Amino acid sequence: MEFSKWTKEKRKLNNLDELKRDIIEQFKEYNVLNKEIIAMVSGGKDSSVAVALALDLGLKIKYLVHFTHKWSWEISKDEVKKLGKRFNIEVKYIDITKELLKRIRGAKPSSICRICKNIMKDKAVDIAKKEGLIIMTGDSALEKVSGAIMNYLREKYGEVRYNKMELTPVPQKYNVLFFRPLIRLAYEDIINLLKYYNLNIKRVHEVGDKKFWREGCCLQYAKKLNEEVFDKLYLYNKVATEIARQYNFRASVKYPPIEILTIPNKEEYKEMIRKKLRELDESL
């Protein structure tokens, strides 16, 4: 499989065979070819493709770990369960609700995703250290961590060696190895790999990242951070995404106050959601 022009030019990676070769060489260099992996999976396309690619390479995944909270989507949990069943890998579900509610006190709404990611990473690191595992994520080329990895490679080699990006101890503060098999790949390459590995991922149909349709959870649309807001936000977005899936568009609701987002940005879609939200509010 040939990769996109962007991946070839910006990440010096031509095709899937080359990626596989580079990854195996990195595992050999660290002498961890037989070390087991804990895979952080969201139920989305990136982490699912990462699992399929790792197994295609013959690497050993001990657990899939899926972090949940009170406001997580059931669709995401179901997709993780389906992934574990397909590849016969145990799934660990870890609820972070209590920790999340502690850490949001006094935080800005824009920090909610970072707070969640830090909690998840900390807990994955605890498991990895306790059991001697490598941590795998679905991070792709445009993730912020790419810059940190490049800086690490500059310090180590005096230059960015792109064929060393997938397996690194970045962030170094954790003192564990992180495996990111998709870290050099553009969005279109991951979509092609999704088809290549015959992975059918059910979407929530929220707006998410407008450029790449990267879904997360409804908390990213919170304008205030507290449990009462999260409860309403979950209900509002559950209604909006159910309608979006039915009529094949994307929708999310920011709150408070209510702001309806749809892609495509059509008033008829927003009105359908407004009507259902009014009915919901009247029933509460």
PDB file of C-alpha atoms in Angstrom:
ATOM      1  CA  MET A   1       0.000   0.000   0.000  1.00  0.00           C
ATOM      2  CA  GLU A   2       1.381   3.372  -1.038  1.00  0.00           C
ATOM      3  CA  PHE A   3       1.006   6.306   1.354  1.00  0.00           C
ATOM      4  CA  SER A   4      -0.124   9.848   0.576  1.00  0.00           C
ATOM      5  CA  LYS A   5       2.037  12.527  -0.982  1.00  0.00           C
ATOM      6  CA  TRP A   6       2.110  14.395   2.333  1.00  0.00           C
ATOM      7  CA  THR A   7       3.424  11.366   4.230  1.00  0.00           C
ATOM      8  CA  LYS A   8       6.016  10.667   1.572  1.00  0.00           C
ATOM      9  CA  GLU A   9       7.294  14.251   1.497  1.00  0.00           C
ATOM     10  CA  LYS A  10       6.861  15.362   5.119  1.00  0.00           C
ATOM     11  CA  ARG A  11       7.588  12.116   6.968  1.00  0.00           C
ATOM     12  CA  LYS A  12       9.857  10.348   4.464  1.00  0.00           C
ATOM     13  CA  LEU A  13       7.637   7.261   4.470  1.00  0.00           C
ATOM     14  CA  ASN A  14       6.553   5.704   1.181  1.00  0.00           C
ATOM     15  CA  ASN A  15       4.424   2.662   1.897  1.00  0.00           C
ATOM     16  CA  LEU A  16       3.121   0.149   4.419  1.00  0.00           C
ATOM     17  CA  ASP A  17       5.955  -2.326   3.867  1.00  0.00           C
ATOM     18  CA  GLU A  18       8.472   0.387   4.675  1.00  0.00           C
ATOM     19  CA  LEU A  19       6.572   1.323   7.838  1.00  0.00           C
ATOM     20  CA  LYS A  20       6.480  -2.294   8.984  1.00  0.00           C
ATOM     21  CA  ARG A  21      10.212  -2.671   8.400  1.00  0.00           C
ATOM     22  CA  ASP A  22      10.992   0.533  10.316  1.00  0.00           C
ATOM     23  CA  ILE A  23       8.842  -0.496  13.282  1.00  0.00           C
ATOM     24  CA  ILE A  24      10.407  -3.951  13.603  1.00  0.00           C
ATOM     25  CA  GLU A  25      13.886  -2.410  13.431  1.00  0.00           C
ATOM     26  CA  GLN A  26      12.989  -0.013  16.252  1.00  0.00           C
ATOM     27  CA  PHE A  27      11.711  -2.852  18.432  1.00  0.00           C
ATOM     28  CA  LYS A  28      14.936  -4.768  17.775  1.00  0.00           C
ATOM     29  CA  GLU A  29      17.059  -1.744  18.659  1.00  0.00           C
ATOM     30  CA  TYR A  30      15.325  -1.430  22.033  1.00  0.00           C
ATOM     31  CA  ASN A  31      15.464  -5.231  22.439  1.00  0.00           C
ATOM     32  CA  VAL A  32      11.706  -5.369  23.125  1.00  0.00           C
ATOM     33  CA  LEU A  33      10.459  -7.427  20.197  1.00  0.00           C
ATOM     34  CA  ASN A  34       8.899  -9.949  22.585  1.00  0.00           C
ATOM     35  CA  LYS A  35       7.677  -7.432  25.150  1.00  0.00           C
ATOM     36  CA  GLU A  36       3.915  -7.177  25.577  1.00  0.00           C
ATOM     37  CA  ILE A  37       1.856  -4.058  24.850  1.00  0.00           C
ATOM     38  CA  ILE A  38      -1.016  -2.280  26.561  1.00  0.00           C
ATOM     39  CA  ALA A  39      -3.094  -0.519  23.886  1.00  0.00           C
ATOM     40  CA  MET A  40      -5.030   2.617  24.793  1.00  0.00           C
ATOM     41  CA  VAL A  41      -8.172   2.424  22.642  1.00  0.00           C
ATOM     42  CA  SER A  42     -11.008   4.909  22.260  1.00  0.00           C
ATOM     43  CA  GLY A  43     -13.284   2.924  19.973  1.00  0.00           C
ATOM     44  CA  GLY A  44     -12.401   5.231  17.085  1.00  0.00           C
ATOM     45  CA  LYS A  45     -10.567   4.651  13.835  1.00  0.00           C
ATOM     46  CA  ASP A  46      -7.016   5.634  14.863  1.00  0.00           C
ATOM     47  CA  SER A  47      -6.582   3.373  17.876  1.00  0.00           C
ATOM     48  CA  SER A  48      -8.397   0.533  16.082  1.00  0.00           C
ATOM     49  CA  VAL A  49      -6.046   0.759  13.091  1.00  0.00           C
ATOM     50  CA  ALA A  50      -3.061   0.871  15.476  1.00  0.00           C
ATOM     51  CA  VAL A  51      -4.196  -2.410  17.041  1.00  0.00           C
ATOM     52  CA  ALA A  52      -4.665  -4.086  13.652  1.00  0.00           C
ATOM     53  CA  LEU A  53      -1.257  -2.911  12.433  1.00  0.00           C
ATOM     54  CA  ALA A  54       0.523  -4.054  15.601  1.00  0.00           C
ATOM     55  CA  LEU A  55      -1.015  -7.504  15.316  1.00  0.00           C
ATOM     56  CA  ASP A  56      -0.172  -7.628  11.603  1.00  0.00           C
ATOM     57  CA  LEU A  57       3.453  -7.143  12.678  1.00  0.00           C
ATOM     58  CA  GLY A  58       3.229 -10.067  15.080  1.00  0.00           C
ATOM     59  CA  LEU A  59       3.573  -7.854  18.153  1.00  0.00           C
ATOM     60  CA  LYS A  60       1.931  -9.001  21.380  1.00  0.00           C
ATOM     61  CA  ILE A  61      -0.941  -6.961  22.820  1.00  0.00           C
ATOM     62  CA  LYS A  62      -1.794  -8.064  26.354  1.00  0.00           C
ATOM     63  CA  TYR A  63      -4.673  -5.681  27.015  1.00  0.00           C
ATOM     64  CA  LEU A  64      -6.864  -3.136  25.347  1.00  0.00           C
ATOM     65  CA  VAL A  65      -7.582  -0.419  27.908  1.00  0.00           C
ATOM     66  CA  HIS A  66     -10.609   1.829  27.464  1.00  0.00           C
ATOM     67  CA  PHE A  67     -11.132   4.752  29.824  1.00  0.00           C
ATOM     68  CA  THR A  68     -14.704   5.734  30.594  1.00  0.00           C
ATOM     69  CA  HIS A  69     -16.546   8.265  32.684  1.00  0.00           C
ATOM     70  CA  LYS A  70     -20.164   8.961  33.534  1.00  0.00           C
ATOM     71  CA  TRP A  71     -20.668  10.841  30.249  1.00  0.00           C
ATOM     72  CA  SER A  72     -18.924   8.427  27.844  1.00  0.00           C
ATOM     73  CA  TRP A  73     -20.674   7.261  24.689  1.00  0.00           C
ATOM     74  CA  GLU A  74     -22.023   3.716  24.707  1.00  0.00           C
ATOM     75  CA  ILE A  75     -21.135   3.476  21.010  1.00  0.00           C
ATOM     76  CA  SER A  76     -17.444   3.877  21.857  1.00  0.00           C
ATOM     77  CA  LYS A  77     -17.595   1.180  24.541  1.00  0.00           C
ATOM     78  CA  ASP A  78     -19.363  -1.158  22.123  1.00  0.00           C
ATOM     79  CA  GLU A  79     -16.723  -0.561  19.431  1.00  0.00           C
ATOM     80  CA  VAL A  80     -13.928  -1.396  21.889  1.00  0.00           C
ATOM     81  CA  LYS A  81     -15.758  -4.554  22.939  1.00  0.00           C
ATOM     82  CA  LYS A  82     -16.130  -5.516  19.272  1.00  0.00           C
ATOM     83  CA  LEU A  83     -12.415  -4.887  18.651  1.00  0.00           C
ATOM     84  CA  GLY A  84     -11.395  -7.044  21.611  1.00  0.00           C
ATOM     85  CA  LYS A  85     -13.681  -9.839  20.479  1.00  0.00           C
ATOM     86  CA  ARG A  86     -12.432  -9.748  16.892  1.00  0.00           C
ATOM     87  CA  PHE A  87      -8.778 -10.023  17.904  1.00  0.00           C
ATOM     88  CA  ASN A  88      -9.340 -12.087  21.055  1.00  0.00           C
ATOM     89  CA  ILE A  89      -7.720  -9.529  23.366  1.00  0.00           C
ATOM     90  CA  GLU A  90      -8.818  -8.805  26.917  1.00  0.00           C
ATOM     91  CA  VAL A  91     -10.351  -5.363  27.447  1.00  0.00           C
ATOM     92  CA  LYS A  92      -9.848  -3.416  30.667  1.00  0.00           C
ATOM     93  CA  TYR A  93     -12.480  -0.728  31.308  1.00  0.00           C
ATOM     94  CA  ILE A  94     -11.301   1.955  33.729  1.00  0.00           C
ATOM     95  CA  ASP A  95     -13.723   4.568  35.064  1.00  0.00           C
ATOM     96  CA  ILE A  96     -12.087   7.964  35.681  1.00  0.00           C
ATOM     97  CA  THR A  97     -15.203   9.922  36.751  1.00  0.00           C
ATOM     98  CA  LYS A  98     -14.080  10.655  40.321  1.00  0.00           C
ATOM     99  CA  GLU A  99     -10.579  11.712  39.288  1.00  0.00           C
ATOM    100  CA  LEU A 100     -11.959  13.899  36.500  1.00  0.00           C
ATOM    101  CA  LEU A 101     -14.349  15.742  38.826  1.00  0.00           C
ATOM    102  CA  LYS A 102     -11.459  16.452  41.196  1.00  0.00           C
ATOM    103  CA  ARG A 103      -9.145  17.806  38.505  1.00  0.00           C
ATOM    104  CA  ILE A 104     -11.658  20.134  36.823  1.00  0.00           C
ATOM    105  CA  ARG A 105     -12.041  22.302  39.932  1.00  0.00           C
ATOM    106  CA  GLY A 106     -10.962  25.803  38.959  1.00  0.00           C
ATOM    107  CA  ALA A 107      -9.930  24.694  35.455  1.00  0.00           C
ATOM    108  CA  LYS A 108     -10.798  26.485  32.213  1.00  0.00           C
ATOM    109  CA  PRO A 109     -13.289  24.794  29.842  1.00  0.00           C
ATOM    110  CA  SER A 110     -10.660  24.682  27.093  1.00  0.00           C
ATOM    111  CA  SER A 111      -8.513  22.396  29.261  1.00  0.00           C
ATOM    112  CA  ILE A 112     -11.027  19.548  29.599  1.00  0.00           C
ATOM    113  CA  CYS A 113      -9.517  17.285  26.917  1.00  0.00           C
ATOM    114  CA  ARG A 114      -5.986  17.784  28.252  1.00  0.00           C
ATOM    115  CA  ILE A 115      -7.157  16.959  31.783  1.00  0.00           C
ATOM    116  CA  CYS A 116      -8.807  13.741  30.584  1.00  0.00           C
ATOM    117  CA  LYS A 117      -5.801  12.696  28.503  1.00  0.00           C
ATOM    118  CA  ASN A 118      -3.428  13.261  31.411  1.00  0.00           C
ATOM    119  CA  ILE A 119      -5.548  11.118  33.727  1.00  0.00           C
ATOM    120  CA  MET A 120      -5.696   8.325  31.156  1.00  0.00           C
ATOM    121  CA  LYS A 121      -1.982   8.469  30.443  1.00  0.00           C
ATOM    122  CA  ASP A 122      -1.100   8.420  34.146  1.00  0.00           C
ATOM    123  CA  LYS A 123      -3.221   5.320  34.719  1.00  0.00           C
ATOM    124  CA  ALA A 124      -1.867   3.544  31.623  1.00  0.00           C
ATOM    125  CA  VAL A 125       1.676   4.287  32.801  1.00  0.00           C
ATOM    126  CA  ASP A 126       0.887   2.788  36.215  1.00  0.00           C
ATOM    127  CA  ILE A 127      -0.249  -0.445  34.567  1.00  0.00           C
ATOM    128  CA  ALA A 128       2.697  -0.484  32.147  1.00  0.00           C
ATOM    129  CA  LYS A 129       5.255  -0.036  34.911  1.00  0.00           C
ATOM    130  CA  LYS A 130       3.640  -2.606  37.173  1.00  0.00           C
ATOM    131  CA  GLU A 131       3.512  -5.264  34.453  1.00  0.00           C
ATOM    132  CA  GLY A 132       6.513  -4.279  32.333  1.00  0.00           C
ATOM    133  CA  LEU A 133       4.517  -3.301  29.234  1.00  0.00           C
ATOM    134  CA  ILE A 134       4.913  -0.922  26.302  1.00  0.00           C
ATOM    135  CA  ILE A 135       2.094   1.640  25.896  1.00  0.00           C
ATOM    136  CA  MET A 136       0.525   1.924  22.441  1.00  0.00           C
ATOM    137  CA  THR A 137      -1.628   4.839  21.293  1.00  0.00           C
ATOM    138  CA  GLY A 138      -3.359   5.829  18.048  1.00  0.00           C
ATOM    139  CA  ASP A 139      -1.564   9.194  17.773  1.00  0.00           C
ATOM    140  CA  SER A 140      -1.139  10.274  14.149  1.00  0.00           C
ATOM    141  CA  ALA A 141       1.050  12.777  12.291  1.00  0.00           C
ATOM    142  CA  LEU A 142      -0.628  16.027  13.290  1.00  0.00           C
ATOM    143  CA  GLU A 143      -0.811  15.317  17.034  1.00  0.00           C
ATOM    144  CA  LYS A 144       1.102  17.751  19.237  1.00  0.00           C
ATOM    145  CA  VAL A 145       3.246  14.918  20.552  1.00  0.00           C
ATOM    146  CA  SER A 146       4.896  14.721  17.102  1.00  0.00           C
ATOM    147  CA  GLY A 147       6.837  17.886  17.919  1.00  0.00           C
ATOM    148  CA  ALA A 148       8.048  16.470  21.226  1.00  0.00           C
ATOM    149  CA  ILE A 149       9.163  13.262  19.491  1.00  0.00           C
ATOM    150  CA  MET A 150      11.084  15.230  16.871  1.00  0.00           C
ATOM    151  CA  ASN A 151      12.805  17.251  19.590  1.00  0.00           C
ATOM    152  CA  TYR A 152      13.796  14.029  21.339  1.00  0.00           C
ATOM    153  CA  LEU A 153      15.239  12.626  18.095  1.00  0.00           C
ATOM    154  CA  ARG A 154      17.204  15.852  17.473  1.00  0.00           C
ATOM    155  CA  GLU A 155      18.722  15.577  20.933  1.00  0.00           C
ATOM    156  CA  LYS A 156      19.550  11.897  20.462  1.00  0.00           C
ATOM    157  CA  TYR A 157      20.790  11.876  16.865  1.00  0.00           C
ATOM    158  CA  GLY A 158      21.463  15.542  16.056  1.00  0.00           C
ATOM    159  CA  GLU A 159      18.644  15.400  13.490  1.00  0.00           C
ATOM    160  CA  VAL A 160      15.095  14.129  13.062  1.00  0.00           C
ATOM    161  CA  ARG A 161      15.343  10.522  11.942  1.00  0.00           C
ATOM    162  CA  TYR A 162      11.803   9.874  10.818  1.00  0.00           C
ATOM    163  CA  ASN A 163      12.306   6.104  10.772  1.00  0.00           C
ATOM    164  CA  LYS A 164      12.778   6.262  14.571  1.00  0.00           C
ATOM    165  CA  MET A 165       9.518   8.043  15.427  1.00  0.00           C
ATOM    166  CA  GLU A 166       7.225   5.133  16.240  1.00  0.00           C
ATOM    167  CA  LEU A 167       8.925   3.800  19.388  1.00  0.00           C
ATOM    168  CA  THR A 168      10.290   6.362  21.855  1.00  0.00           C
ATOM    169  CA  PRO A 169      10.331   7.148  25.600  1.00  0.00           C
ATOM    170  CA  VAL A 170       8.390  10.387  24.931  1.00  0.00           C
ATOM    171  CA  PRO A 171       7.162  11.938  27.215  1.00  0.00           C
ATOM    172  CA  GLN A 172      10.404  11.129  29.014  1.00  0.00           C
ATOM    173  CA  LYS A 173       9.045  11.968  32.477  1.00  0.00           C
ATOM    174  CA  TYR A 174       7.168   8.646  32.534  1.00  0.00           C
ATOM    175  CA  ASN A 175      10.234   6.469  31.918  1.00  0.00           C
ATOM    176  CA  VAL A 176       8.327   3.973  29.760  1.00  0.00           C
ATOM    177  CA  LEU A 177       8.308   3.219  26.039  1.00  0.00           C
ATOM    178  CA  PHE A 178       5.444   4.570  23.932  1.00  0.00           C
ATOM    179  CA  PHE A 179       4.574   2.892  20.644  1.00  0.00           C
ATOM    180  CA  ARG A 180       2.745   5.091  18.129  1.00  0.00           C
ATOM    181  CA  PRO A 181       2.507   3.109  14.869  1.00  0.00           C
ATOM    182  CA  LEU A 182       0.539   5.873  13.088  1.00  0.00           C
ATOM    183  CA  ILE A 183       2.646   8.855  14.176  1.00  0.00           C
ATOM    184  CA  ARG A 184       3.957   9.539  10.656  1.00  0.00           C
ATOM    185  CA  LEU A 185       0.671   8.980   8.839  1.00  0.00           C
ATOM    186  CA  ALA A 186      -1.697  11.547   7.373  1.00  0.00           C
ATOM    187  CA  TYR A 187      -5.454  11.272   7.824  1.00  0.00           C
ATOM    188  CA  GLU A 188      -6.046   9.750   4.377  1.00  0.00           C
ATOM    189  CA  ASP A 189      -3.460   7.027   5.034  1.00  0.00           C
ATOM    190  CA  ILE A 190      -5.310   5.968   8.189  1.00  0.00           C
ATOM    191  CA  ILE A 191      -8.605   5.876   6.296  1.00  0.00           C
ATOM    192  CA  ASN A 192      -6.974   3.613   3.700  1.00  0.00           C
ATOM    193  CA  LEU A 193      -5.595   1.346   6.433  1.00  0.00           C
ATOM    194  CA  LEU A 194      -9.055   1.193   7.994  1.00  0.00           C
ATOM    195  CA  LYS A 195     -10.273  -0.337   4.731  1.00  0.00           C
ATOM    196  CA  TYR A 196      -7.146  -2.477   4.332  1.00  0.00           C
ATOM    197  CA  TYR A 197      -7.729  -4.135   7.707  1.00  0.00           C
ATOM    198  CA  ASN A 198     -11.485  -4.352   7.118  1.00  0.00           C
ATOM    199  CA  LEU A 199     -12.378  -2.329  10.195  1.00  0.00           C
ATOM    200  CA  ASN A 200     -15.932  -1.030  10.267  1.00  0.00           C
ATOM    201  CA  ILE A 201     -16.108   1.663  12.954  1.00  0.00           C
ATOM    202  CA  LYS A 202     -19.509   3.025  13.958  1.00  0.00           C
ATOM    203  CA  ARG A 203     -19.418   6.787  14.334  1.00  0.00           C
ATOM    204  CA  VAL A 204     -21.161   8.819  17.015  1.00  0.00           C
ATOM    205  CA  HIS A 205     -21.788  11.573  14.434  1.00  0.00           C
ATOM    206  CA  GLU A 206     -20.740  14.449  16.656  1.00  0.00           C
ATOM    207  CA  VAL A 207     -18.945  17.428  15.086  1.00  0.00           C
ATOM    208  CA  GLY A 208     -15.583  16.949  16.800  1.00  0.00           C
ATOM    209  CA  ASP A 209     -12.560  18.209  14.905  1.00  0.00           C
ATOM    210  CA  LYS A 210     -14.069  19.979  11.883  1.00  0.00           C
ATOM    211  CA  LYS A 211     -11.153  19.232   9.585  1.00  0.00           C
ATOM    212  CA  PHE A 212     -10.724  15.524  10.218  1.00  0.00           C
ATOM    213  CA  TRP A 213     -13.966  14.483  11.983  1.00  0.00           C
ATOM    214  CA  ARG A 214     -12.176  13.359  15.103  1.00  0.00           C
ATOM    215  CA  GLU A 215     -14.819  12.481  17.630  1.00  0.00           C
ATOM    216  CA  GLY A 216     -14.113  12.463  21.331  1.00  0.00           C
ATOM    217  CA  CYS A 217     -16.800  12.876  23.949  1.00  0.00           C
ATOM    218  CA  CYS A 218     -19.476  15.444  24.704  1.00  0.00           C
ATOM    219  CA  LEU A 219     -17.429  17.132  27.462  1.00  0.00           C
ATOM    220  CA  GLN A 220     -15.354  18.939  24.846  1.00  0.00           C
ATOM    221  CA  TYR A 221     -18.406  21.138  24.239  1.00  0.00           C
ATOM    222  CA  ALA A 222     -18.739  22.300  27.864  1.00  0.00           C
ATOM    223  CA  LYS A 223     -18.544  26.043  28.441  1.00  0.00           C
ATOM    224  CA  LYS A 224     -18.393  25.481  32.202  1.00  0.00           C
ATOM    225  CA  LEU A 225     -16.816  22.580  34.056  1.00  0.00           C
ATOM    226  CA  ASN A 226     -19.036  21.013  36.684  1.00  0.00           C
ATOM    227  CA  GLU A 227     -21.090  17.843  37.112  1.00  0.00           C
ATOM    228  CA  GLU A 228     -24.463  19.537  36.584  1.00  0.00           C
ATOM    229  CA  VAL A 229     -23.333  21.011  33.256  1.00  0.00           C
ATOM    230  CA  PHE A 230     -21.868  17.647  32.192  1.00  0.00           C
ATOM    231  CA  ASP A 231     -25.157  15.864  32.943  1.00  0.00           C
ATOM    232  CA  LYS A 232     -27.158  18.241  30.724  1.00  0.00           C
ATOM    233  CA  LEU A 233     -24.459  18.313  28.070  1.00  0.00           C
ATOM    234  CA  TYR A 234     -24.589  14.535  27.811  1.00  0.00           C
ATOM    235  CA  LEU A 235     -28.382  14.507  27.417  1.00  0.00           C
ATOM    236  CA  TYR A 236     -28.350  17.319  24.837  1.00  0.00           C
ATOM    237  CA  ASN A 237     -25.634  15.681  22.756  1.00  0.00           C
ATOM    238  CA  LYS A 238     -27.248  12.262  23.010  1.00  0.00           C
ATOM    239  CA  VAL A 239     -30.371  13.749  21.406  1.00  0.00           C
ATOM    240  CA  ALA A 240     -28.385  15.665  18.774  1.00  0.00           C
ATOM    241  CA  THR A 241     -26.216  12.734  17.689  1.00  0.00           C
ATOM    242  CA  GLU A 242     -29.167  10.330  17.536  1.00  0.00           C
ATOM    243  CA  ILE A 243     -30.818  12.689  15.051  1.00  0.00           C
ATOM    244  CA  ALA A 244     -27.539  13.165  13.171  1.00  0.00           C
ATOM    245  CA  ARG A 245     -27.067   9.416  12.751  1.00  0.00           C
ATOM    246  CA  GLN A 246     -30.634   9.036  11.549  1.00  0.00           C
ATOM    247  CA  TYR A 247     -30.299  11.720   8.864  1.00  0.00           C
ATOM    248  CA  ASN A 248     -26.568  11.242   8.133  1.00  0.00           C
ATOM    249  CA  PHE A 249     -25.076  14.555   9.225  1.00  0.00           C
ATOM    250  CA  ARG A 250     -22.920  15.602  12.177  1.00  0.00           C
ATOM    251  CA  ALA A 251     -24.151  17.461  15.230  1.00  0.00           C
ATOM    252  CA  SER A 252     -23.014  18.639  18.654  1.00  0.00           C
ATOM    253  CA  VAL A 253     -24.379  20.961  21.307  1.00  0.00           C
ATOM    254  CA  LYS A 254     -22.321  23.429  23.312  1.00  0.00           C
ATOM    255  CA  TYR A 255     -23.638  24.384  26.743  1.00  0.00           C
ATOM    256  CA  PRO A 256     -24.262  26.692  28.617  1.00  0.00           C
ATOM    257  CA  PRO A 257     -25.954  28.430  26.906  1.00  0.00           C
ATOM    258  CA  ILE A 258     -27.146  26.046  24.219  1.00  0.00           C
ATOM    259  CA  GLU A 259     -25.362  26.421  20.878  1.00  0.00           C
ATOM    260  CA  ILE A 260     -26.121  23.877  18.159  1.00  0.00           C
ATOM    261  CA  LEU A 261     -23.395  22.914  15.681  1.00  0.00           C
ATOM    262  CA  THR A 262     -24.045  20.877  12.536  1.00  0.00           C
ATOM    263  CA  ILE A 263     -22.041  19.791   9.528  1.00  0.00           C
ATOM    264  CA  PRO A 264     -23.321  20.601   6.962  1.00  0.00           C
ATOM    265  CA  ASN A 265     -24.362  23.863   8.595  1.00  0.00           C
ATOM    266  CA  LYS A 266     -28.083  23.734   7.736  1.00  0.00           C
ATOM    267  CA  GLU A 267     -30.859  25.506   9.616  1.00  0.00           C
ATOM    268  CA  GLU A 268     -33.259  22.607   9.014  1.00  0.00           C
ATOM    269  CA  TYR A 269     -30.900  20.272  10.907  1.00  0.00           C
ATOM    270  CA  LYS A 270     -30.585  22.718  13.786  1.00  0.00           C
ATOM    271  CA  GLU A 271     -34.351  23.161  13.990  1.00  0.00           C
ATOM    272  CA  MET A 272     -34.883  19.406  14.280  1.00  0.00           C
ATOM    273  CA  ILE A 273     -32.486  19.353  17.203  1.00  0.00           C
ATOM    274  CA  ARG A 274     -33.974  22.486  18.825  1.00  0.00           C
ATOM    275  CA  LYS A 275     -37.409  20.870  18.768  1.00  0.00           C
ATOM    276  CA  LYS A 276     -36.161  17.706  20.468  1.00  0.00           C
ATOM    277  CA  LEU A 277     -34.181  19.690  23.041  1.00  0.00           C
ATOM    278  CA  ARG A 278     -37.261  21.720  23.935  1.00  0.00           C
ATOM    279  CA  GLU A 279     -39.190  18.494  24.435  1.00  0.00           C
ATOM    280  CA  LEU A 280     -36.345  17.150  26.572  1.00  0.00           C
ATOM    281  CA  ASP A 281     -36.213  20.245  28.768  1.00  0.00           C
ATOM    282  CA  GLU A 282     -39.966  20.138  29.300  1.00  0.00           C
ATOM    283  CA  SER A 283     -39.715  16.516  30.445  1.00  0.00           C
ATOM    284  CA  LEU A 284     -36.888  17.137  32.948  1.00  0.00           C
TER     285      LEU A 284
END
